[in-house]
Coordinates of C-alpha atoms in Angstrom, one line a residue:
V1 CA -14.9 -5.3 12.1
T2 CA -16.5 -8.7 12.6
S3 CA -19.6 -7.4 10.8
L4 CA -17.5 -6.3 7.8
G5 CA -15.7 -9.7 7.7
I6 CA -19.1 -11.5 7.7
C7 CA -20.5 -9.2 5.0
L8 CA -17.6 -9.7 2.6
K9 CA -18.2 -12.8 0.6
G10 CA -14.7 -13.5 -0.4
V11 CA -13.7 -16.1 -3.0
G12 CA -12.2 -18.8 -0.7
N13 CA -9.1 -19.3 1.4
D14 CA -7.4 -21.4 -1.4
V15 CA -7.1 -18.2 -3.5
A16 CA -6.6 -15.7 -0.7
G17 CA -4.4 -17.6 1.7
V18 CA -4.8 -18.2 5.4
G19 CA -6.0 -15.2 7.4
C20 CA -6.9 -13.1 4.4
I21 CA -10.2 -12.3 2.7
M22 CA -9.9 -12.3 -1.1
L23 CA -12.7 -9.9 -2.2
S24 CA -15.2 -11.1 -4.7
S25 CA -15.7 -8.8 -7.7
S26 CA -19.1 -7.7 -6.5
D27 CA -17.7 -6.9 -3.0
E28 CA -14.7 -5.1 -4.6
Q29 CA -16.9 -2.9 -6.8
Q30 CA -19.2 -1.9 -3.9
L31 CA -16.3 -1.3 -1.6
L32 CA -14.4 0.9 -4.1
F33 CA -17.5 2.9 -4.9
Y34 CA -18.0 3.5 -1.2
L35 CA -14.4 4.4 -0.6
D36 CA -14.4 6.8 -3.6
R37 CA -17.5 8.6 -2.2
T38 CA -16.0 8.7 1.3
L39 CA -12.7 10.2 0.1
N40 CA -14.5 12.8 -1.9
D41 CA -16.8 13.8 1.0
K42 CA -14.8 16.1 3.2
D43 CA -17.3 15.7 6.1
R44 CA -16.7 12.0 6.4
S45 CA -13.7 10.4 7.9
V46 CA -12.1 7.6 5.8
N47 CA -10.0 6.3 8.7
G48 CA -12.6 3.9 10.2
P49 CA -13.3 2.0 7.0
L50 CA -9.6 1.8 6.2
E51 CA -8.7 0.4 9.6
A52 CA -11.5 -2.1 9.4
L53 CA -10.3 -3.3 6.0
A54 CA -6.8 -3.7 7.4
D55 CA -8.1 -5.6 10.4
V56 CA -10.0 -8.2 8.3
K57 CA -7.1 -8.3 5.8
A58 CA -9.2 -7.7 2.8
Y59 CA -7.4 -8.1 -0.5
S60 CA -7.8 -7.9 -4.2
E61 CA -5.7 -6.7 -7.1
G62 CA -8.3 -4.0 -7.8
L63 CA -8.1 -2.8 -4.2
V64 CA -4.4 -2.5 -4.4
N65 CA -4.6 -0.7 -7.8
W66 CA -7.2 1.7 -6.3
V67 CA -5.1 2.5 -3.2
V68 CA -2.0 3.1 -5.4
S69 CA -3.9 5.3 -7.9
K70 CA -5.2 7.5 -5.0
S71 CA -1.6 7.8 -3.5
L72 CA -3.0 6.6 -0.1
I73 CA 0.2 4.8 0.8
E74 CA 2.6 7.7 0.1
T75 CA 0.3 10.1 2.1
G76 CA 0.1 7.7 5.0
Q77 CA -3.6 7.4 4.9
W78 CA -3.6 3.6 4.3
P79 CA -2.6 1.5 7.3
S80 CA 1.0 0.2 6.9
R81 CA 0.1 -3.2 8.2
H82 CA -2.4 -3.6 5.3
V83 CA 0.3 -2.3 2.9
L84 CA 2.5 -5.1 4.1
L85 CA -0.2 -7.6 3.2
F86 CA -0.5 -5.9 -0.3
C87 CA 3.3 -6.3 -0.8
G88 CA 3.3 -9.9 0.2
K89 CA 0.4 -10.8 -2.1
T90 CA 1.8 -8.8 -5.0
T91 CA 5.2 -10.5 -4.6
T92 CA 3.5 -14.0 -4.4
S93 CA 1.6 -13.3 -7.6
S94 CA 4.9 -12.2 -9.3
D95 CA 3.4 -8.9 -10.4
C96 CA 6.5 -6.9 -11.2
N97 CA 4.5 -3.8 -12.4
G98 CA 2.4 -3.9 -9.2
A99 CA 5.6 -4.3 -7.1
T100 CA 7.2 -1.4 -8.8
R101 CA 4.2 0.9 -8.1
L102 CA 4.1 -0.2 -4.5
C103 CA 7.9 0.3 -4.2
R104 CA 7.5 3.9 -5.5
Q105 CA 4.7 4.6 -3.0
L106 CA 6.7 3.1 -0.1
L107 CA 9.8 5.1 -0.9
I108 CA 7.8 8.3 -1.1
R109 CA 6.2 7.4 2.2
V110 CA 9.6 6.8 3.9
H111 CA 10.8 10.2 2.8
A112 CA 7.6 12.0 3.9
L113 CA 7.7 10.6 7.4
S114 CA 9.1 12.5 10.4
V115 CA 11.6 10.6 12.5
E116 CA 8.9 9.9 15.1
A117 CA 6.4 8.7 12.6
F118 CA 9.0 6.5 10.9
E119 CA 9.7 4.8 14.2
K120 CA 6.1 3.8 14.4
E121 CA 5.8 2.4 10.8
E122 CA 9.4 1.3 10.3
V123 CA 8.9 -2.4 10.6
D124 CA 6.0 -2.7 8.2
V125 CA 7.3 -0.2 5.7
L126 CA 10.8 -1.7 5.5
K127 CA 9.4 -5.3 5.3
G128 CA 7.1 -4.2 2.5
L129 CA 10.0 -2.6 0.7
S130 CA 12.2 -5.6 1.0
L131 CA 9.4 -7.9 -0.4
V132 CA 8.8 -5.8 -3.5
L133 CA 12.5 -5.0 -4.1
A134 CA 13.2 -8.8 -4.0
L135 CA 10.8 -9.2 -6.9
I136 CA 12.0 -6.2 -8.9
K137 CA 15.7 -6.8 -8.5
P138 CA 16.0 -10.1 -10.4
I139 CA 13.8 -9.0 -13.2
Y140 CA 15.1 -5.4 -13.6
P141 CA 18.5 -5.4 -11.8
I142 CA 19.7 -2.1 -13.1
Y143 CA 16.2 -0.5 -13.3
G144 CA 15.5 -1.6 -9.7
L145 CA 18.7 0.1 -8.4
S146 CA 18.3 3.3 -10.4
F147 CA 14.6 3.4 -9.3
V148 CA 15.6 3.3 -5.7
L149 CA 18.4 5.7 -6.0
Y150 CA 16.2 8.2 -7.8
Y151 CA 13.7 8.2 -4.9
L152 CA 16.5 8.3 -2.3
R153 CA 17.6 11.6 -3.7
L154 CA 14.1 13.0 -3.1
G155 CA 12.5 13.8 0.2
Q156 CA 13.5 14.3 3.7
A157 CA 15.4 11.1 4.3
Y158 CA 18.1 11.9 1.9
Q159 CA 18.4 15.4 3.4
R160 CA 18.7 13.9 6.9
V161 CA 21.5 11.6 5.8
R162 CA 23.4 14.5 4.2
M163 CA 23.3 16.4 7.5

């Protein structure tokens, strides 16, 4: 993990914030190329690199967009502590579209979790949801609510509540 943190150039703490590595565009391109290859290679495990990225708190809008496009949050492949960082940074940048996409992924994740798995991820997932919903609600108050209600009707969580 330390080696990865040293290798990533970053663009400076003033942009990324304290305790976070904002990926430079060259780092981001190489990283996404490697992650694409790793995801497509069934013989390789992607867990190690994902955990390492979460540990060094690597961030870029491109990384978030890539993670969302691959549905890695909803499938539980991306570490929830790193998703929480994504939610915080997306909210700070006032990216409502990004917040909406993250919200969708988080809601699907909540519904896909077993009760035991939810207990492990509950804090990070619910904090992330509250961050992105706080951004969506004032901008699209009706849309934000209908969006949440739609996904609440899907998945296991709604079925568990009905029982």
